[in-house]
PDB file of C-alpha atoms in Angstrom:
ATOM      1  CA  MET A 194     -26.977   3.055  -1.021  1.00  0.00           C
ATOM      2  CA  GLN A 195     -24.757   0.302  -2.675  1.00  0.00           C
ATOM      3  CA  SER A 196     -24.293  -2.993  -0.405  1.00  0.00           C
ATOM      4  CA  ALA A 197     -21.248  -3.411  -2.246  1.00  0.00           C
ATOM      5  CA  ALA A 198     -18.164  -3.330   0.356  1.00  0.00           C
ATOM      6  CA  TRP A 199     -16.000  -0.087   0.210  1.00  0.00           C
ATOM      7  CA  ASP A 200     -12.178  -1.000   0.009  1.00  0.00           C
ATOM      8  CA  PRO A 201     -10.226   2.242   2.305  1.00  0.00           C
ATOM      9  CA  THR A 202      -7.178   0.944   0.967  1.00  0.00           C
ATOM     10  CA  THR A 203      -8.235   1.206  -2.941  1.00  0.00           C
ATOM     11  CA  TYR A 204     -10.143   4.186  -2.363  1.00  0.00           C
ATOM     12  CA  LEU A 205      -7.420   6.128  -0.689  1.00  0.00           C
ATOM     13  CA  ARG A 206      -4.273   5.353  -3.115  1.00  0.00           C
ATOM     14  CA  PHE A 207      -5.350   9.140  -4.740  1.00  0.00           C
ATOM     15  CA  ALA A 208      -6.254  10.578  -1.182  1.00  0.00           C
ATOM     16  CA  GLY A 209      -4.479  13.554  -1.849  1.00  0.00           C
ATOM     17  CA  GLU A 210      -6.584  14.365  -5.253  1.00  0.00           C
ATOM     18  CA  ARG A 211      -9.896  13.302  -3.538  1.00  0.00           C
ATOM     19  CA  GLY A 212      -9.218  15.380  -0.536  1.00  0.00           C
ATOM     20  CA  ARG A 213      -8.492  18.505  -1.897  1.00  0.00           C
ATOM     21  CA  PRO A 214     -12.435  19.075  -3.055  1.00  0.00           C
ATOM     22  CA  PHE A 215     -13.177  18.345   0.820  1.00  0.00           C
ATOM     23  CA  ALA A 216     -10.764  21.224   1.466  1.00  0.00           C
ATOM     24  CA  GLU A 217     -12.287  23.614  -0.764  1.00  0.00           C
ATOM     25  CA  LEU A 218     -15.402  22.955   0.165  1.00  0.00           C
ATOM     26  CA  LEU A 219     -14.882  23.763   3.848  1.00  0.00           C
ATOM     27  CA  SER A 220     -13.248  26.974   3.078  1.00  0.00           C
ATOM     28  CA  ARG A 221     -16.927  28.230   2.224  1.00  0.00           C
ATOM     29  CA  ILE A 222     -18.172  27.069   5.481  1.00  0.00           C
ATOM     30  CA  HIS A 223     -17.804  30.670   7.854  1.00  0.00           C
ATOM     31  CA  ALA A 224     -19.080  28.927  11.128  1.00  0.00           C
ATOM     32  CA  ASP A 225     -16.923  30.239  14.048  1.00  0.00           C
ATOM     33  CA  ALA A 226     -17.766  28.069  16.882  1.00  0.00           C
ATOM     34  CA  PRO A 227     -20.152  25.118  16.111  1.00  0.00           C
ATOM     35  CA  ARG A 228     -21.460  23.102  18.795  1.00  0.00           C
ATOM     36  CA  VAL A 229     -22.673  20.065  16.756  1.00  0.00           C
ATOM     37  CA  VAL A 230     -21.242  19.153  13.471  1.00  0.00           C
ATOM     38  CA  VAL A 231     -22.073  16.161  11.273  1.00  0.00           C
ATOM     39  CA  ASP A 232     -19.988  14.344   8.147  1.00  0.00           C
ATOM     40  CA  LEU A 233     -22.564  12.081   6.380  1.00  0.00           C
ATOM     41  CA  GLY A 234     -20.358   9.461   4.379  1.00  0.00           C
ATOM     42  CA  CYS A 235     -17.579  10.090   6.387  1.00  0.00           C
ATOM     43  CA  GLY A 236     -15.499   7.346   4.672  1.00  0.00           C
ATOM     44  CA  ASP A 237     -12.190   6.441   6.601  1.00  0.00           C
ATOM     45  CA  GLY A 238     -12.219   9.277   8.378  1.00  0.00           C
ATOM     46  CA  SER A 239      -9.536  11.206   7.611  1.00  0.00           C
ATOM     47  CA  ALA A 240     -11.378  14.172   6.217  1.00  0.00           C
ATOM     48  CA  THR A 241     -13.565  14.359   9.130  1.00  0.00           C
ATOM     49  CA  ALA A 242     -10.378  14.525  11.633  1.00  0.00           C
ATOM     50  CA  THR A 243      -9.894  17.749   9.855  1.00  0.00           C
ATOM     51  CA  LEU A 244     -13.157  19.194  11.143  1.00  0.00           C
ATOM     52  CA  ALA A 245     -12.143  18.289  14.408  1.00  0.00           C
ATOM     53  CA  GLN A 246      -8.893  20.428  13.943  1.00  0.00           C
ATOM     54  CA  ARG A 247     -10.913  23.149  12.580  1.00  0.00           C
ATOM     55  CA  TRP A 248     -13.330  23.219  15.020  1.00  0.00           C
ATOM     56  CA  PRO A 249     -11.726  22.136  18.467  1.00  0.00           C
ATOM     57  CA  ASP A 250     -14.690  22.770  20.404  1.00  0.00           C
ATOM     58  CA  ALA A 251     -17.334  20.963  18.511  1.00  0.00           C
ATOM     59  CA  ARG A 252     -18.928  17.732  18.956  1.00  0.00           C
ATOM     60  CA  ILE A 253     -18.267  15.802  15.659  1.00  0.00           C
ATOM     61  CA  THR A 254     -19.719  12.537  14.494  1.00  0.00           C
ATOM     62  CA  GLY A 255     -19.168  10.667  11.428  1.00  0.00           C
ATOM     63  CA  VAL A 256     -21.831   8.593   9.847  1.00  0.00           C
ATOM     64  CA  ASP A 257     -21.193   5.660   6.919  1.00  0.00           C
ATOM     65  CA  SER A 258     -22.760   2.556   5.660  1.00  0.00           C
ATOM     66  CA  SER A 259     -19.391   0.871   5.323  1.00  0.00           C
ATOM     67  CA  LEU A 260     -18.603  -1.305   7.974  1.00  0.00           C
ATOM     68  CA  SER A 261     -14.779  -1.527   6.439  1.00  0.00           C
ATOM     69  CA  MET A 262     -14.891   2.367   6.253  1.00  0.00           C
ATOM     70  CA  LEU A 263     -15.888   2.942   9.670  1.00  0.00           C
ATOM     71  CA  GLU A 264     -13.102   0.215  11.026  1.00  0.00           C
ATOM     72  CA  ALA A 265     -10.576   2.503   9.433  1.00  0.00           C
ATOM     73  CA  ALA A 266     -12.299   5.648  10.571  1.00  0.00           C
ATOM     74  CA  ALA A 267     -12.221   4.006  14.440  1.00  0.00           C
ATOM     75  CA  ALA A 268      -8.426   5.116  14.546  1.00  0.00           C
ATOM     76  CA  HIS A 269      -9.147   9.151  14.337  1.00  0.00           C
ATOM     77  CA  ALA A 270     -11.960   8.786  16.926  1.00  0.00           C
ATOM     78  CA  VAL A 271     -11.708  10.825  20.174  1.00  0.00           C
ATOM     79  CA  PRO A 272     -14.263  10.105  22.727  1.00  0.00           C
ATOM     80  CA  GLY A 273     -16.480  12.833  23.537  1.00  0.00           C
ATOM     81  CA  ARG A 274     -15.136  14.801  20.751  1.00  0.00           C
ATOM     82  CA  LEU A 275     -14.884  13.019  17.511  1.00  0.00           C
ATOM     83  CA  GLU A 276     -17.063   9.492  16.940  1.00  0.00           C
ATOM     84  CA  PHE A 277     -18.367   7.602  14.303  1.00  0.00           C
ATOM     85  CA  ALA A 278     -21.553   5.536  13.845  1.00  0.00           C
ATOM     86  CA  ALA A 279     -22.881   2.953  11.050  1.00  0.00           C
ATOM     87  CA  GLY A 280     -26.124   4.622   9.225  1.00  0.00           C
ATOM     88  CA  ASP A 281     -27.354   5.331   5.785  1.00  0.00           C
ATOM     89  CA  VAL A 282     -27.151   8.607   4.602  1.00  0.00           C
ATOM     90  CA  GLY A 283     -30.912   8.188   2.893  1.00  0.00           C
ATOM     91  CA  ASP A 284     -32.181   7.147   6.460  1.00  0.00           C
ATOM     92  CA  TRP A 285     -30.370   9.604   8.763  1.00  0.00           C
ATOM     93  CA  CYS A 286     -31.953  12.133  10.977  1.00  0.00           C
ATOM     94  CA  PRO A 287     -30.464  14.528  13.605  1.00  0.00           C
ATOM     95  CA  ASP A 288     -31.154  14.049  17.340  1.00  0.00           C
ATOM     96  CA  GLU A 289     -30.783  17.864  17.879  1.00  0.00           C
ATOM     97  CA  PRO A 290     -30.264  20.493  15.708  1.00  0.00           C
ATOM     98  CA  VAL A 291     -27.065  20.413  13.913  1.00  0.00           C
ATOM     99  CA  ASP A 292     -24.729  23.543  13.382  1.00  0.00           C
ATOM    100  CA  VAL A 293     -22.610  22.384  10.192  1.00  0.00           C
ATOM    101  CA  LEU A 294     -23.709  19.273   8.195  1.00  0.00           C
ATOM    102  CA  VAL A 295     -21.139  18.176   5.634  1.00  0.00           C
ATOM    103  CA  SER A 296     -21.503  15.738   2.883  1.00  0.00           C
ATOM    104  CA  ASN A 297     -18.678  14.719   0.548  1.00  0.00           C
ATOM    105  CA  ALA A 298     -18.830  12.613  -2.852  1.00  0.00           C
ATOM    106  CA  VAL A 299     -21.725  10.596  -1.511  1.00  0.00           C
ATOM    107  CA  LEU A 300     -25.158  11.926  -2.488  1.00  0.00           C
ATOM    108  CA  HIS A 301     -24.166  10.808  -6.021  1.00  0.00           C
ATOM    109  CA  TRP A 302     -25.186   7.428  -4.992  1.00  0.00           C
ATOM    110  CA  VAL A 303     -28.650   8.295  -3.581  1.00  0.00           C
ATOM    111  CA  PRO A 304     -31.660   8.657  -5.948  1.00  0.00           C
ATOM    112  CA  GLY A 305     -33.763  12.025  -5.252  1.00  0.00           C
ATOM    113  CA  HIS A 306     -31.645  13.330  -2.941  1.00  0.00           C
ATOM    114  CA  GLY A 307     -33.102  16.798  -3.430  1.00  0.00           C
ATOM    115  CA  GLU A 308     -35.702  15.675  -0.750  1.00  0.00           C
ATOM    116  CA  LEU A 309     -32.799  14.362   1.394  1.00  0.00           C
ATOM    117  CA  ILE A 310     -31.135  17.597   1.252  1.00  0.00           C
ATOM    118  CA  THR A 311     -34.393  19.703   2.090  1.00  0.00           C
ATOM    119  CA  ARG A 312     -34.764  17.580   5.040  1.00  0.00           C
ATOM    120  CA  TRP A 313     -31.442  18.039   6.117  1.00  0.00           C
ATOM    121  CA  ALA A 314     -31.801  21.441   5.957  1.00  0.00           C
ATOM    122  CA  GLY A 315     -35.026  21.461   8.112  1.00  0.00           C
ATOM    123  CA  GLY A 316     -32.535  19.982  10.872  1.00  0.00           C
ATOM    124  CA  LEU A 317     -30.253  22.697  11.069  1.00  0.00           C
ATOM    125  CA  ALA A 318     -29.780  25.179  13.742  1.00  0.00           C
ATOM    126  CA  PRO A 319     -30.464  28.807  13.606  1.00  0.00           C
ATOM    127  CA  GLY A 320     -26.996  30.183  11.820  1.00  0.00           C
ATOM    128  CA  GLY A 321     -26.225  26.539  10.605  1.00  0.00           C
ATOM    129  CA  TRP A 322     -24.071  25.570   7.420  1.00  0.00           C
ATOM    130  CA  LEU A 323     -25.012  22.695   5.041  1.00  0.00           C
ATOM    131  CA  ALA A 324     -22.161  21.650   2.614  1.00  0.00           C
ATOM    132  CA  LEU A 325     -22.237  18.994  -0.160  1.00  0.00           C
ATOM    133  CA  GLN A 326     -20.075  17.832  -2.946  1.00  0.00           C
ATOM    134  CA  VAL A 327     -21.012  15.587  -5.849  1.00  0.00           C
ATOM    135  CA  PRO A 328     -18.880  14.364  -8.668  1.00  0.00           C
ATOM    136  CA  GLY A 329     -20.287  15.843 -11.801  1.00  0.00           C
ATOM    137  CA  ASN A 330     -18.258  13.634 -14.464  1.00  0.00           C
ATOM    138  CA  GLN A 331     -21.206  11.192 -15.394  1.00  0.00           C
ATOM    139  CA  GLY A 332     -20.456  11.951 -19.072  1.00  0.00           C
ATOM    140  CA  ALA A 333     -16.969  11.479 -19.045  1.00  0.00           C
ATOM    141  CA  PRO A 334     -15.383   8.482 -20.836  1.00  0.00           C
ATOM    142  CA  THR A 335     -14.729   6.547 -17.534  1.00  0.00           C
ATOM    143  CA  HIS A 336     -18.732   6.438 -16.738  1.00  0.00           C
ATOM    144  CA  ALA A 337     -19.728   6.594 -20.593  1.00  0.00           C
ATOM    145  CA  LEU A 338     -17.525   3.521 -21.428  1.00  0.00           C
ATOM    146  CA  LEU A 339     -18.208   1.497 -18.504  1.00  0.00           C
ATOM    147  CA  ALA A 340     -22.317   2.166 -18.794  1.00  0.00           C
ATOM    148  CA  ALA A 341     -21.452   0.685 -22.189  1.00  0.00           C
ATOM    149  CA  LEU A 342     -19.964  -2.429 -21.160  1.00  0.00           C
ATOM    150  CA  VAL A 343     -22.347  -2.718 -19.001  1.00  0.00           C
ATOM    151  CA  ALA A 344     -25.348  -2.358 -21.521  1.00  0.00           C
ATOM    152  CA  SER A 345     -23.937  -4.586 -23.942  1.00  0.00           C
ATOM    153  CA  PRO A 346     -25.259  -7.871 -24.554  1.00  0.00           C
ATOM    154  CA  THR A 347     -22.461 -10.152 -23.258  1.00  0.00           C
ATOM    155  CA  TRP A 348     -22.034  -8.387 -19.881  1.00  0.00           C
ATOM    156  CA  ALA A 349     -26.065  -7.403 -19.836  1.00  0.00           C
ATOM    157  CA  ALA A 350     -26.404 -11.093 -19.707  1.00  0.00           C
ATOM    158  CA  ARG A 351     -23.585 -11.952 -17.211  1.00  0.00           C
ATOM    159  CA  LEU A 352     -24.510  -9.266 -14.735  1.00  0.00           C
ATOM    160  CA  ALA A 353     -27.219 -10.090 -12.106  1.00  0.00           C
ATOM    161  CA  PRO A 354     -30.223  -7.796 -11.885  1.00  0.00           C
ATOM    162  CA  GLY A 355     -29.277  -4.172 -10.112  1.00  0.00           C
ATOM    163  CA  ASP A 356     -30.768  -0.649  -9.395  1.00  0.00           C
ATOM    164  CA  ASP A 357     -30.037   2.292 -11.675  1.00  0.00           C
ATOM    165  CA  THR A 358     -27.497   3.533  -9.230  1.00  0.00           C
ATOM    166  CA  VAL A 359     -24.859   1.002 -10.079  1.00  0.00           C
ATOM    167  CA  LEU A 360     -22.825   3.518 -11.933  1.00  0.00           C
ATOM    168  CA  GLY A 361     -23.632   6.376  -9.411  1.00  0.00           C
ATOM    169  CA  CYS A 362     -25.039   8.495 -11.863  1.00  0.00           C
ATOM    170  CA  ALA A 363     -28.820   8.240 -11.207  1.00  0.00           C
ATOM    171  CA  ALA A 364     -29.147  11.349  -8.939  1.00  0.00           C
ATOM    172  CA  ILE A 365     -26.775  14.215 -10.048  1.00  0.00           C
ATOM    173  CA  LEU A 366     -28.545  17.837 -10.137  1.00  0.00           C
ATOM    174  CA  ASP A 367     -27.055  20.561 -12.113  1.00  0.00           C
ATOM    175  CA  PRO A 368     -25.653  23.138 -10.448  1.00  0.00           C
ATOM    176  CA  SER A 369     -28.877  25.655 -10.806  1.00  0.00           C
ATOM    177  CA  GLY A 370     -30.628  22.512  -9.399  1.00  0.00           C
ATOM    178  CA  TYR A 371     -28.615  22.682  -5.911  1.00  0.00           C
ATOM    179  CA  LEU A 372     -29.169  26.576  -5.625  1.00  0.00           C
ATOM    180  CA  ASP A 373     -33.124  25.871  -6.083  1.00  0.00           C
ATOM    181  CA  VAL A 374     -33.295  23.476  -3.521  1.00  0.00           C
ATOM    182  CA  LEU A 375     -31.141  25.023  -1.067  1.00  0.00           C
ATOM    183  CA  THR A 376     -33.026  28.198  -1.576  1.00  0.00           C
ATOM    184  CA  ALA A 377     -36.395  26.711  -1.482  1.00  0.00           C
ATOM    185  CA  ALA A 378     -35.369  25.227   1.892  1.00  0.00           C
ATOM    186  CA  GLY A 379     -35.144  28.802   3.399  1.00  0.00           C
ATOM    187  CA  LEU A 380     -31.017  28.832   2.872  1.00  0.00           C
ATOM    188  CA  SER A 381     -28.765  31.432   1.512  1.00  0.00           C
ATOM    189  CA  ALA A 382     -26.805  29.425  -1.369  1.00  0.00           C
ATOM    190  CA  ASP A 383     -23.189  29.640  -2.622  1.00  0.00           C
ATOM    191  CA  VAL A 384     -22.999  26.963  -5.784  1.00  0.00           C
ATOM    192  CA  TRP A 385     -20.095  26.497  -8.153  1.00  0.00           C
ATOM    193  CA  GLU A 386     -18.601  23.698 -10.149  1.00  0.00           C
ATOM    194  CA  ALA A 387     -14.682  23.183 -10.792  1.00  0.00           C
ATOM    195  CA  THR A 388     -12.869  20.590 -12.976  1.00  0.00           C
ATOM    196  CA  TYR A 389      -9.667  19.166 -11.694  1.00  0.00           C
ATOM    197  CA  PHE A 390      -7.446  18.011 -14.131  1.00  0.00           C
ATOM    198  CA  HIS A 391      -5.451  15.134 -12.179  1.00  0.00           C
ATOM    199  CA  VAL A 392      -1.730  14.304 -13.515  1.00  0.00           C
ATOM    200  CA  LEU A 393      -1.878  10.507 -12.960  1.00  0.00           C
ATOM    201  CA  THR A 394       1.283   8.279 -13.041  1.00  0.00           C
ATOM    202  CA  GLY A 395       1.944   4.567 -13.198  1.00  0.00           C
ATOM    203  CA  GLU A 396       0.337   1.476 -15.064  1.00  0.00           C
ATOM    204  CA  ASP A 397      -3.494   2.104 -16.098  1.00  0.00           C
ATOM    205  CA  PRO A 398      -3.809   4.978 -13.711  1.00  0.00           C
ATOM    206  CA  VAL A 399      -7.484   5.715 -14.468  1.00  0.00           C
ATOM    207  CA  LEU A 400      -8.291   2.221 -14.080  1.00  0.00           C
ATOM    208  CA  ARG A 401      -6.534   2.492 -10.499  1.00  0.00           C
ATOM    209  CA  TRP A 402      -8.783   5.560  -9.906  1.00  0.00           C
ATOM    210  CA  VAL A 403     -12.051   4.215 -10.809  1.00  0.00           C
ATOM    211  CA  SER A 404     -11.483   0.957  -9.282  1.00  0.00           C
ATOM    212  CA  GLY A 405     -12.149   2.663  -5.734  1.00  0.00           C
ATOM    213  CA  THR A 406     -15.413   4.125  -7.033  1.00  0.00           C
ATOM    214  CA  VAL A 407     -17.472   3.647 -10.045  1.00  0.00           C
ATOM    215  CA  LEU A 408     -16.157   0.305 -11.253  1.00  0.00           C
ATOM    216  CA  ARG A 409     -16.766  -1.604  -7.305  1.00  0.00           C
ATOM    217  CA  PRO A 410     -20.241  -1.967  -7.432  1.00  0.00           C
ATOM    218  CA  VAL A 411     -20.373  -3.294 -11.142  1.00  0.00           C
ATOM    219  CA  LEU A 412     -17.422  -5.941 -10.378  1.00  0.00           C
ATOM    220  CA  ALA A 413     -19.984  -6.908  -7.163  1.00  0.00           C
ATOM    221  CA  ARG A 414     -22.369  -8.548  -9.319  1.00  0.00           C
ATOM    222  CA  LEU A 415     -19.808 -10.878 -11.524  1.00  0.00           C
ATOM    223  CA  SER A 416     -18.065 -13.869 -10.619  1.00  0.00           C
ATOM    224  CA  PRO A 417     -14.357 -13.389 -10.174  1.00  0.00           C
ATOM    225  CA  ILE A 418     -13.334 -14.501 -13.672  1.00  0.00           C
ATOM    226  CA  HIS A 419     -16.259 -12.690 -15.465  1.00  0.00           C
ATOM    227  CA  ALA A 420     -15.006  -9.611 -13.097  1.00  0.00           C
ATOM    228  CA  GLU A 421     -11.326 -10.171 -14.327  1.00  0.00           C
ATOM    229  CA  GLU A 422     -12.570 -10.494 -17.678  1.00  0.00           C
ATOM    230  CA  LEU A 423     -14.787  -7.010 -17.781  1.00  0.00           C
ATOM    231  CA  THR A 424     -11.622  -5.320 -15.932  1.00  0.00           C
ATOM    232  CA  ALA A 425      -9.581  -6.006 -18.767  1.00  0.00           C
ATOM    233  CA  GLU A 426     -11.902  -4.842 -21.513  1.00  0.00           C
ATOM    234  CA  TYR A 427     -12.629  -1.642 -19.674  1.00  0.00           C
ATOM    235  CA  ALA A 428      -8.757  -1.148 -19.094  1.00  0.00           C
ATOM    236  CA  ALA A 429      -8.076  -1.243 -22.745  1.00  0.00           C
ATOM    237  CA  ALA A 430     -11.060   1.212 -23.701  1.00  0.00           C
ATOM    238  CA  LEU A 431      -9.532   3.428 -20.833  1.00  0.00           C
ATOM    239  CA  ARG A 432      -5.898   3.252 -22.139  1.00  0.00           C
ATOM    240  CA  ALA A 433      -7.349   4.837 -25.671  1.00  0.00           C
ATOM    241  CA  ALA A 434      -9.785   7.163 -23.993  1.00  0.00           C
ATOM    242  CA  TYR A 435      -7.006   8.724 -21.652  1.00  0.00           C
ATOM    243  CA  PRO A 436      -3.769   8.141 -23.529  1.00  0.00           C
ATOM    244  CA  GLU A 437      -0.316   8.440 -21.652  1.00  0.00           C
ATOM    245  CA  ARG A 438       1.394  11.466 -22.510  1.00  0.00           C
ATOM    246  CA  PRO A 439       4.911  11.538 -23.868  1.00  0.00           C
ATOM    247  CA  ASP A 440       6.237  12.298 -20.313  1.00  0.00           C
ATOM    248  CA  GLY A 441       4.628   9.142 -19.192  1.00  0.00           C
ATOM    249  CA  THR A 442       1.721  11.073 -17.095  1.00  0.00           C
ATOM    250  CA  THR A 443      -2.044  10.368 -18.022  1.00  0.00           C
ATOM    251  CA  VAL A 444      -4.469  13.559 -17.387  1.00  0.00           C
ATOM    252  CA  LEU A 445      -7.843  12.817 -15.652  1.00  0.00           C
ATOM    253  CA  PRO A 446      -9.957  15.535 -16.425  1.00  0.00           C
ATOM    254  CA  PHE A 447     -12.771  15.506 -13.440  1.00  0.00           C
ATOM    255  CA  ARG A 448     -15.840  18.055 -12.597  1.00  0.00           C
ATOM    256  CA  ARG A 449     -17.428  18.375  -9.531  1.00  0.00           C
ATOM    257  CA  VAL A 450     -20.429  20.369  -8.120  1.00  0.00           C
ATOM    258  CA  PHE A 451     -20.363  22.292  -4.695  1.00  0.00           C
ATOM    259  CA  ALA A 452     -23.204  23.801  -3.020  1.00  0.00           C
ATOM    260  CA  VAL A 453     -23.364  25.470   0.384  1.00  0.00           C
ATOM    261  CA  GLY A 454     -26.364  26.576   1.890  1.00  0.00           C
ATOM    262  CA  HIS A 455     -26.875  29.015   5.500  1.00  0.00           C
ATOM    263  CA  ARG A 456     -29.624  29.411   7.788  1.00  0.00           C
ATOM    264  CA  ALA A 457     -29.990  32.952   8.931  1.00  0.00           C
ATOM    265  CA  ALA A 458     -29.065  33.004  12.927  1.00  0.00           C
TER     266      ALA A 458
END
């Protein structure tokens, strides 16, 4: 997982757009009365809190590696019912069988996460559910333009050494790959993809979108002055790739991949 600090305020500028895939992922989980529910990569906890609303009798735990996100999540905690804990999803192991395990928009930061999903599936209780969603937009201009900048001679020389997950694109599987992983783990699988067309407003809205995600770990490896220079260069490229429409809005297509697995009771 990336160590650069997450900023809940920056990430949640587009809370509505980011929350919709989570809601659509949950709509495919048909658990009636789960006892143990875990949200891996819970972020600020606002989405995790909706799990408590859906399953009021469940004991729900949100896990995240970002202390700043967990500080924000604490506002949603309900002792004994909804709690949050620090942890890396790559190392997490359940203390008891899990009835519903959710991982939303985090596994693209974890290389080789197919093996991780298999391990999680092994921790499900009979009748348990495993649901995940990952961004599938690594070929989009948002990522391609940033990757080109990072690889250019000027910026490659300025960036401190980092691993190949810096753009969060080393670990994505095709939808068929998630289907194979879930079924090989003994689960029935429901896998699909969707492309959202987000209509954004304001100045440099696509830059503001990526500032909370893919741009964050890149800037963390630069000095402040170089971070400002790269941001300006990247912003100009994004404006050309995502031009403002006559009505003043900017459209950002965003592909996401969903996978839900169910263990027989």
